XYZ file of C-alpha atoms in Angstrom:
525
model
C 16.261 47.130 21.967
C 18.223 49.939 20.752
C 19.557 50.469 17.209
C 23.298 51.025 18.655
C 22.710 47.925 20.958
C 21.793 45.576 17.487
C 24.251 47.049 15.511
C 27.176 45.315 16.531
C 25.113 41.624 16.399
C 24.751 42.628 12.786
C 27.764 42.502 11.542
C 28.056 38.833 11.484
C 24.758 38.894 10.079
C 25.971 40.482 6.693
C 28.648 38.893 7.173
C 31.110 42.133 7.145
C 34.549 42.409 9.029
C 35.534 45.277 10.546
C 37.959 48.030 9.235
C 38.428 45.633 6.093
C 39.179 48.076 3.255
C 38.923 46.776 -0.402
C 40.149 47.936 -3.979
C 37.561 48.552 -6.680
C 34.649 47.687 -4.951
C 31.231 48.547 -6.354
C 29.349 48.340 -2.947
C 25.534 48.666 -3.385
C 23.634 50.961 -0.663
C 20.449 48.688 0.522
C 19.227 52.204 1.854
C 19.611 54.059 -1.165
C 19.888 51.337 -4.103
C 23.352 53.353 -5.610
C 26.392 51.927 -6.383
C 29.851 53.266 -5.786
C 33.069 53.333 -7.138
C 36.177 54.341 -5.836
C 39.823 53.403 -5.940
C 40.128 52.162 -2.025
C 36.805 52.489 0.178
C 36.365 51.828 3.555
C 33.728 49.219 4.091
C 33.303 50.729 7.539
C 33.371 54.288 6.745
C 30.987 54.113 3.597
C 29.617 50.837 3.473
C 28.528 50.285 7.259
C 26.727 54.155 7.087
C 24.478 52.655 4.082
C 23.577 49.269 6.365
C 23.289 51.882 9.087
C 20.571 52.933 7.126
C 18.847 49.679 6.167
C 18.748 48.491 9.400
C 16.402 51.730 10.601
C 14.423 50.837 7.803
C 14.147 47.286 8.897
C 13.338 47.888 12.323
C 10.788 50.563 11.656
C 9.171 47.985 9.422
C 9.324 45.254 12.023
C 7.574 47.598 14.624
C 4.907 48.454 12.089
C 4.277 44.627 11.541
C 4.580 43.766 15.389
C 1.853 47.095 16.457
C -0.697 45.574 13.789
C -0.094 41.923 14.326
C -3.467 40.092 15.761
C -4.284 39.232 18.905
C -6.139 35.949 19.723
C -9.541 37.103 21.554
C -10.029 36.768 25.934
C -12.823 34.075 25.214
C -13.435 33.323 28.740
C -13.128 36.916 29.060
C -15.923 37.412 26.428
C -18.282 34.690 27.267
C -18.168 34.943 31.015
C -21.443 35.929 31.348
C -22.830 33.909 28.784
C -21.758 30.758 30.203
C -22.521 31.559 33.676
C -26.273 31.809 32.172
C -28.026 27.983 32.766
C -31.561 28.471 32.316
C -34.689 26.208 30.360
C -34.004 28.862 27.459
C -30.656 27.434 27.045
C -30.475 24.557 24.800
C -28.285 21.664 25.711
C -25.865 20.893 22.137
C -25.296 17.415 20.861
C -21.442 16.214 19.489
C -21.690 14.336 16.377
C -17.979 13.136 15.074
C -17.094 11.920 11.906
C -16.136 8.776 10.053
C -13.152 7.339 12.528
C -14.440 9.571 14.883
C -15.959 6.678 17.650
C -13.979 4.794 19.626
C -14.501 0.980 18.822
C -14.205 -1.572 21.500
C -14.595 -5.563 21.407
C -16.620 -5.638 24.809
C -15.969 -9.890 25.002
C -11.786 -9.277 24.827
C -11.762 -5.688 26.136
C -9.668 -5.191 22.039
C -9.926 -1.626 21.085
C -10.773 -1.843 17.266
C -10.062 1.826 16.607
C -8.845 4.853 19.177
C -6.125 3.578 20.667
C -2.489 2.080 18.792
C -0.411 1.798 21.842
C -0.838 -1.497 24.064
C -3.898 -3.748 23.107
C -5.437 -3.358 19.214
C -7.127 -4.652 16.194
C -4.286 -5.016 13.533
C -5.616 -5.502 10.295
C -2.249 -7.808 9.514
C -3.916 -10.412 11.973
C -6.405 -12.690 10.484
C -8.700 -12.324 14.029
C -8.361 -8.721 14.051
C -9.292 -8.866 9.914
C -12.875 -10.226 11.423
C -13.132 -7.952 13.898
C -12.360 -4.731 12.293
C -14.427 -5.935 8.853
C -18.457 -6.001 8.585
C -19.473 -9.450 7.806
C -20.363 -10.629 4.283
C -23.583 -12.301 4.140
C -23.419 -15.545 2.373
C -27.581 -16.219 3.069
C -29.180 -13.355 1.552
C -28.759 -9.485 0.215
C -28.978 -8.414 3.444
C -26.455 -5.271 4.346
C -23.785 -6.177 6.494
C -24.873 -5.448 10.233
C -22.430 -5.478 13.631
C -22.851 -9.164 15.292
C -23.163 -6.979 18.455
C -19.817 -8.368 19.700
C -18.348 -4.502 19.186
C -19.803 -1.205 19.952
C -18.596 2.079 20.349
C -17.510 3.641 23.660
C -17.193 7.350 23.124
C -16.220 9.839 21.338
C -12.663 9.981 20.211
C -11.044 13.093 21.884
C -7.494 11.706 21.858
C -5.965 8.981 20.038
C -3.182 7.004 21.512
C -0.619 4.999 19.351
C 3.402 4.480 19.804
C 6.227 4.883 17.849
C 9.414 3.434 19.155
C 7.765 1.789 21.789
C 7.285 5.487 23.036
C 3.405 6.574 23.664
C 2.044 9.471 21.444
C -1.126 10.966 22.197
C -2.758 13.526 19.249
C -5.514 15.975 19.701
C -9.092 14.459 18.164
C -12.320 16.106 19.446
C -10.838 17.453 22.686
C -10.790 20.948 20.949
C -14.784 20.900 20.484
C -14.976 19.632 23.797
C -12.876 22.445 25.432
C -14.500 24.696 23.660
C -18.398 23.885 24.585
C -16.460 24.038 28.243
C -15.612 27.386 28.252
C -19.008 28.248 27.085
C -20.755 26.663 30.325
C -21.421 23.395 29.125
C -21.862 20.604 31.104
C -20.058 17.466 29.240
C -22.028 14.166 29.965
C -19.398 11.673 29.076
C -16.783 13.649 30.949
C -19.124 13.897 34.198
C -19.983 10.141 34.732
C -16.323 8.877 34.135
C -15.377 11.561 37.000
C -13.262 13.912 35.062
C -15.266 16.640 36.042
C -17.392 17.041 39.143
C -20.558 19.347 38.359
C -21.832 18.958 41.269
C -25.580 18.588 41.677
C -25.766 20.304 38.037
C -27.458 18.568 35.278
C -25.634 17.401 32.423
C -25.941 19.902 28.715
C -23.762 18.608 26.842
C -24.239 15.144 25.190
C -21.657 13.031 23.035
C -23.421 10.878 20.481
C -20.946 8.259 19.503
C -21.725 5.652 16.857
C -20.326 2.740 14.837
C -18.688 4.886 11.877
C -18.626 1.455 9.632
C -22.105 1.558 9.867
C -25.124 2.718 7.440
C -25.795 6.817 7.881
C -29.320 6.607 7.723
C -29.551 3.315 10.433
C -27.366 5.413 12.492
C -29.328 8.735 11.905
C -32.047 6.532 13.552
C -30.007 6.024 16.232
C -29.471 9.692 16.742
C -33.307 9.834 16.918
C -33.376 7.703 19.841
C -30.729 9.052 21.186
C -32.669 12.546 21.359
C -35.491 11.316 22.307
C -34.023 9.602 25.630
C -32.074 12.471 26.500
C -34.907 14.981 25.947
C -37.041 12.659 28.620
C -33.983 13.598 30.784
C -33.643 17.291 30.713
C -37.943 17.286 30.578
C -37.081 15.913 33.961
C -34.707 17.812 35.374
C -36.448 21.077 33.884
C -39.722 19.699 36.555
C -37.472 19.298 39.107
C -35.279 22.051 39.143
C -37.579 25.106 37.642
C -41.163 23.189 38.104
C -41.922 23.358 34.206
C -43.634 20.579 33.703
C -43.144 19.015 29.528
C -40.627 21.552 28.838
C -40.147 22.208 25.117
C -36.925 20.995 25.036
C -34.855 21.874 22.148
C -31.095 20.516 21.143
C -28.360 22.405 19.314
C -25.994 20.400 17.289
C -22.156 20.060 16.548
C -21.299 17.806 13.920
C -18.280 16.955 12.302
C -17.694 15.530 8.734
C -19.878 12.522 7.947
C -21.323 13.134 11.578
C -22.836 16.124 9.379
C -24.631 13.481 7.135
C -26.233 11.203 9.326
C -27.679 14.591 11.482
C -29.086 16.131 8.081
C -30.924 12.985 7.159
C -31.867 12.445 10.689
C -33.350 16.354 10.805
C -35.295 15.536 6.992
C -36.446 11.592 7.969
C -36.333 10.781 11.735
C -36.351 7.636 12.364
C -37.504 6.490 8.960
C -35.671 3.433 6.991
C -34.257 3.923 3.859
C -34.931 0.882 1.736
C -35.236 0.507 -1.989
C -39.108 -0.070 -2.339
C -39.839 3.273 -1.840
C -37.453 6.494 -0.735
C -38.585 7.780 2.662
C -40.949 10.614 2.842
C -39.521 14.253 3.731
C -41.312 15.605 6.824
C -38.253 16.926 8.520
C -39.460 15.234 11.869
C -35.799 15.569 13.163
C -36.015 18.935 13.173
C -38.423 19.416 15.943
C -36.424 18.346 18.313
C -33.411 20.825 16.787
C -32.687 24.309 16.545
C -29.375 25.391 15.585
C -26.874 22.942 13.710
C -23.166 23.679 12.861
C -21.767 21.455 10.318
C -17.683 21.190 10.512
C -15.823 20.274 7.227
C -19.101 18.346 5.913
C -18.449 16.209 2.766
C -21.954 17.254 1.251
C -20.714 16.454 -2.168
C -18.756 13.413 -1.391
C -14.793 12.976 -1.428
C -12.493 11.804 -3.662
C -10.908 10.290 -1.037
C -13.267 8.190 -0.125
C -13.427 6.515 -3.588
C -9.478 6.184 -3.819
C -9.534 3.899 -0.540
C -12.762 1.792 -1.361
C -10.451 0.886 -4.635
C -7.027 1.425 -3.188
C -7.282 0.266 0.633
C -5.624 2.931 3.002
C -2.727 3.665 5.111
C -4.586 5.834 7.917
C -0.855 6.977 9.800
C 1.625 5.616 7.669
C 3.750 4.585 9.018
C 3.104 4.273 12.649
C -0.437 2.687 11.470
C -0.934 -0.751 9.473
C -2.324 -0.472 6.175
C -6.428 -1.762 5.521
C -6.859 -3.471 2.543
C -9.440 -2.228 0.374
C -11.883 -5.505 0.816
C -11.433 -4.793 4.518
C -13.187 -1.067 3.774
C -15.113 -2.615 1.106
C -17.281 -3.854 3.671
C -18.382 -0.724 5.415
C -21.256 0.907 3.757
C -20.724 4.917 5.179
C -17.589 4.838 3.226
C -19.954 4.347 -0.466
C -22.199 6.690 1.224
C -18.999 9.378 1.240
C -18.301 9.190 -2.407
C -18.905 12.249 -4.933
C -21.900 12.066 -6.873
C -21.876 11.334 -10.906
C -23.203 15.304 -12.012
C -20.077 17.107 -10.513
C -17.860 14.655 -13.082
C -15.332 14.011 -10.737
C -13.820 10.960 -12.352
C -12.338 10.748 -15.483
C -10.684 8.139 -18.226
C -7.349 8.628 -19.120
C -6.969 12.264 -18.195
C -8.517 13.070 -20.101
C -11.034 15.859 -18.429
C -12.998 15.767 -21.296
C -14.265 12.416 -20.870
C -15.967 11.686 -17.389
C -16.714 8.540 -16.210
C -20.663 8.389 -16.702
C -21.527 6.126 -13.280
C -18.818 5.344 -10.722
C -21.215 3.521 -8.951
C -22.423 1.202 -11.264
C -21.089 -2.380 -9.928
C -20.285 -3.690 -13.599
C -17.905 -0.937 -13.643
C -16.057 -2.339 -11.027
C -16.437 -5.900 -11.675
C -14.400 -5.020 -14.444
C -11.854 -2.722 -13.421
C -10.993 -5.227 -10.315
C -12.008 -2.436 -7.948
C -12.449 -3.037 -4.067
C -14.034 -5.798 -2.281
C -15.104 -7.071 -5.372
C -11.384 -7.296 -6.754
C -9.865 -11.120 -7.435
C -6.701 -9.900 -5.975
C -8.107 -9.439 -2.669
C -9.060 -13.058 -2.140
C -6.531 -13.603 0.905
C -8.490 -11.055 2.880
C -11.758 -12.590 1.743
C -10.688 -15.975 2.780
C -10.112 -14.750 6.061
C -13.387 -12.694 6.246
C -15.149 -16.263 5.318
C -13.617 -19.005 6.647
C -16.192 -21.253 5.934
C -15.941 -20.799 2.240
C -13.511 -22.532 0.462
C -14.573 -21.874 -3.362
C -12.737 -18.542 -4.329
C -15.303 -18.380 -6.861
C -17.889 -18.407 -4.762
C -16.235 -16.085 -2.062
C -16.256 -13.477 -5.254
C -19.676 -13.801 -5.763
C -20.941 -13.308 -2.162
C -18.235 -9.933 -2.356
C -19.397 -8.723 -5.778
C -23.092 -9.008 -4.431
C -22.346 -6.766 -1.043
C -20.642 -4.448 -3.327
C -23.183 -3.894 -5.685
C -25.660 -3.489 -3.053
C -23.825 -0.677 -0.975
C -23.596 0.992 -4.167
C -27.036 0.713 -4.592
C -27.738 2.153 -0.785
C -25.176 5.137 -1.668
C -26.973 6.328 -4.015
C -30.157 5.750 -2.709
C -28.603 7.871 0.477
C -27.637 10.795 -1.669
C -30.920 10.723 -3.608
C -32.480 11.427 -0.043
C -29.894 13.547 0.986
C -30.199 16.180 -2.062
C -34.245 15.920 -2.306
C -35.281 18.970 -2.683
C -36.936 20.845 0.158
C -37.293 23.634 2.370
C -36.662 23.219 5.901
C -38.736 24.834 8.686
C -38.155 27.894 9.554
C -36.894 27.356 13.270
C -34.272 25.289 11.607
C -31.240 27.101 11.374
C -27.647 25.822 9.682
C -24.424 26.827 10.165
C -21.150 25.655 8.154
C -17.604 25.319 9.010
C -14.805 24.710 6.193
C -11.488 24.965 5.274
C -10.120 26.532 2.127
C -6.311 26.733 2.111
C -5.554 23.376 2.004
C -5.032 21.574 -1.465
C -7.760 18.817 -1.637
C -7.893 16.018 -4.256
C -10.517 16.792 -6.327
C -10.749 14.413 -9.292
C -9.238 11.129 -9.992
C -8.290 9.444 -13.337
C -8.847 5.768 -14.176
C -6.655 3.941 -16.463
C -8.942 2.303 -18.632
C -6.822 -1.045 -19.586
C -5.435 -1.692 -16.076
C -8.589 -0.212 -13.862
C -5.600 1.803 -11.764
C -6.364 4.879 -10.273
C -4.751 8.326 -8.971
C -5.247 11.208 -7.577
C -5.527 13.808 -10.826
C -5.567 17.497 -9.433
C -6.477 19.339 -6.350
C -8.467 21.907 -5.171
C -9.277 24.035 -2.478
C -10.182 22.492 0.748
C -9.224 21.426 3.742
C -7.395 18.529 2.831
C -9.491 16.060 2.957
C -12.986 17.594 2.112
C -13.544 20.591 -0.889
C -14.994 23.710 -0.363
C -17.327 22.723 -3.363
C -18.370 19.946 -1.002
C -18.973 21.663 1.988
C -21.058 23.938 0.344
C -22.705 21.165 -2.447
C -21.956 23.959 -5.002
C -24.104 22.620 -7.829
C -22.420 24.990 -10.199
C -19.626 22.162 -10.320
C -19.656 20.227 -13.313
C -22.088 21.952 -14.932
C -22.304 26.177 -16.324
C -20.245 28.032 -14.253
C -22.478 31.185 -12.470
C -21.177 33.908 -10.365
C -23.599 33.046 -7.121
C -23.511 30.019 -5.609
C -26.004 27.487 -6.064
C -26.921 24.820 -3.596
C -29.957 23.369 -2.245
C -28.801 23.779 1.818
C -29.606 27.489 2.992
C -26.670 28.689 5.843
C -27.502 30.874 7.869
C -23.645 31.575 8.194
C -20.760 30.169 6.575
C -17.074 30.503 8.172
C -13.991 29.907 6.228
C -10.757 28.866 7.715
C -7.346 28.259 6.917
C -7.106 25.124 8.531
C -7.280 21.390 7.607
C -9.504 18.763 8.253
C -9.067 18.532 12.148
C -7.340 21.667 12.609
C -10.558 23.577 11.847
C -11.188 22.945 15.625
C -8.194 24.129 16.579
C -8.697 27.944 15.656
C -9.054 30.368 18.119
C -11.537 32.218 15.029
C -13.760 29.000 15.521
C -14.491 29.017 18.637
C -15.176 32.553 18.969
C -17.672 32.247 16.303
C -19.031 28.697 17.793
C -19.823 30.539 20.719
C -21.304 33.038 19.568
C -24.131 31.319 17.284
C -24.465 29.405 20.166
C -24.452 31.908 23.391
C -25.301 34.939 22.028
C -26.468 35.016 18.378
C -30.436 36.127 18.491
C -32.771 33.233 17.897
C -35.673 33.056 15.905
C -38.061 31.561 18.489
C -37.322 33.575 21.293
């Protein structure tokens, strides 16, 4: 648009009037940064030719921004060929969510536990939805809680669904990851068989692992394994009876998001292996032979603060469309220990006071004391409801205090395997997602007469997990060193102004998703 055609509009703008003329005014030139002074001046004559001027300026400026602004990239455009390419060299990818990231269905009532807030759901406010959603306590044993196979999960969670006002609201979850491995040519199991898509005669190369998040990360890693396992039978098949290869050396590529990044990297060091407290498992990596390339997305490698603050504090997921669960409810599920920060980064404090960190957060006397959690007296209306068939409070604190102090117990045994040294093979490559713009809690304070917690600063992140956990930057809590140091060896990292979820979201990720996974070269062939 021409300068004479804004000009007018403008006036308004500055809020000038026309032919005004005033006495004494000292009328500042944005063009030229002088002031003048005269008896009677003509705001139009002198002061409009100055605007005049500052406007050209403007508008030059604005063109300057608008010819260098970015463009987002043609990625269909770009990966055309790529994803017209379906060959045996082509490895099929895996989608691992995160904590919350599994849909959650009671297959007896048809209840949807978690992934969907609109119609027919588990509300933690109702004593038979309190059982449902929680893990149960034993009262026989110190057994770990385990799913009475009455719920499993049924997908993963690419849209949630919840209303407000009565009015449904649906909100982006995985779809992005999904719509991305689309335009790259993958073929989306999940989305095939319920008859979204139609493939054709095409097999299948793209697989969603879903999983019961409340669960334990290394029983679900073995999951995973068997998982693989089937659906590398599959492809071995299809690979005979489409190309005549006969055992095809079927190899998987991996997405996973957030814990989902957990349960794959103890899967890729231990398999199938248990992880019990007689002895730790032994490192062979015998995940990783079935896997070539992984991309981790916003991976809490270090832990999260978070995580800690709900297991203590309870949680209000979507405040306040969604009901608030209690912290005994969480208390039961032992991936959420497995997600707290470990004790060498000093995370914790007393009082404030930086200088003093808390020497063990996961040492159950510690939060026998403090009231913390499942383990808290104050929580005994939700643990009467998780065990009906106790009537002794007492006693109903005991059989929590117990669980609690054992999933403590397994969270650190978890970590221990999760940071054991060692190198992985050299087919095994890692790539890592995270966000870095977003202020993150980063260490919390404990009040060491009442037990109550907060949040005590914030750090970079994406909102939920720090960059210093994404990475495991051992340089945190300890002497500070220029280079980073941290036992897991990227092959790329990314860095993106985006939170938690929204890391999917960027056009910059999937570009670069595509390309590790299209057209980067591989080491094996």
């Amino acid at each position: 648009m021409p300068v004479s055609m804004i000009w007018p509009l403008t006036r308004k703008t500055f809020g000038l009037r026309q032919a005004r003329t005033v006495n004494k005014v000292q009328l500042p030139c944005p063009a030229t940064g002088r002031r003048t002074m005269n008896p009677v001046i003509s705001v139009m004559q002198k002061g409009f030719a100055c605007y005049r001027k500052a406007l050209v300026v403007m508008l030059i400026s604005l063109s300057l921004v608008a010819c260098s602004s970015s463009k987002d990239p043609e990625l269909a455009l770009i990966y055309s060929p790529a994803a017209k390419h379906q060959a045996p060299d082509r490895n099929p990818i895996i989608i691992i969510p995160g904590i919350l990231g599994s849909k959650l269905v009671d297959r007896q009532s048809g209840t949807v536990l978690w992934g969907a807030f609109d119609v027919k759901f588990a509300n933690p406010n109702n004593p038979d939805d309190l059982r449902l959603l929680a893990l149960p306590i034993p009262t026989d044993g110190d057994q770990l809680p385990v799913e009475k196979g009455q719920i499993e999960p049924d997908g993963v969670l690419d849209r949630i669904k919840f209303r407000i006002l009565g009015i449904p609201v649906q909100l982006q979850a995985y779809a992005n990851i999904l719509s991305t491995l689309g335009a790259g040519g993958y073929r989306d199991e999940s989305l095939g068989l319920m008859g979204q898509i139609d493939y054709g005669s095409n097999h299948f190369t793209c697989f969603q692992f879903d999983y019961d998040w409340r669960l334990d990360n290394a029983a679900n890693a073995k999951r995973l394994h068997e998982f693989i396992v089937k659906k590398r039978v599959e492809i071995q098949r299809q690979h005979k009876e489409i190309y005549g290869i006969e055992n095809s050396d079927v190899k998987f590529d991996i997405a996973a998001h957030s814990m989902g990044a957990l349960l794959t990297r103890y899967f890729l060091r231990y398999g199938s292996q248990e992880l019990t407290e007689e002895a730790p498992p032994e490192l062979t990596w015998e995940g990783a032979k079935y896997v070539e390339r992984v991309i981790i997305i916003a991976p809490p490698n270090a832990g999260s603060i978070e995580a800690l603050d709900h297991l203590i504090n309870g949680q209000h997921i979507g405040r306040p469309v969604l009901p608030f669960y209690p912290a005994a409810l969480l208390g039961t599920y032992p991936s959420l220990y497995q997600l707290m920060p470990r004790n060498r980064h000093q995370r914790v404090f007393w009082n404030q006071d930086t200088s003093r960190p808390v020497a063990d957060i996961y040492d159950p006397d510690l939060w026998q004391k403090m009231h913390w959690g499942l383990g808290s007296p104050e929580q005994d209306d939700i643990l009467a409801t998780l065990m009906p068939d106790v009537d002794d409070p007492l006693l109903r604190l005991a059989y929590a205090r117990r669980l609690q102090s054992r999933l403590l117990k397994r969270a650190t045994l978890f970590h221990a395997a999760l940071d054991r040294p060692g190198n992985p093979p050299e087919s095994l490559e890692l790539f890592l997602v995270s966000g870095d713009a977003e202020p993150t809690p980063a260490t919390l304070t404990i009040e060491s007469k009442t037990g109550k917690v907060k949040i005590l600063s914030k750090e970079p992140g994406d909102g939920v997990v720090l960059r210093q956990s994404s990475l495991l930057d051992e340089r945190t809590g300890g002497e500070w060193q220029p280079r980073l140091r941290s036992p897991l060896k990227f092959e790329q990292v990314l860095f993106l102004p985006n939170d938690h979820l929204g890391l999917t979201k960027s056009k910059t990720f999937r570009d670069n998703v595509l390309y590790w996974l299209l057209e980067k070269p591989r080491l094996s062939r």
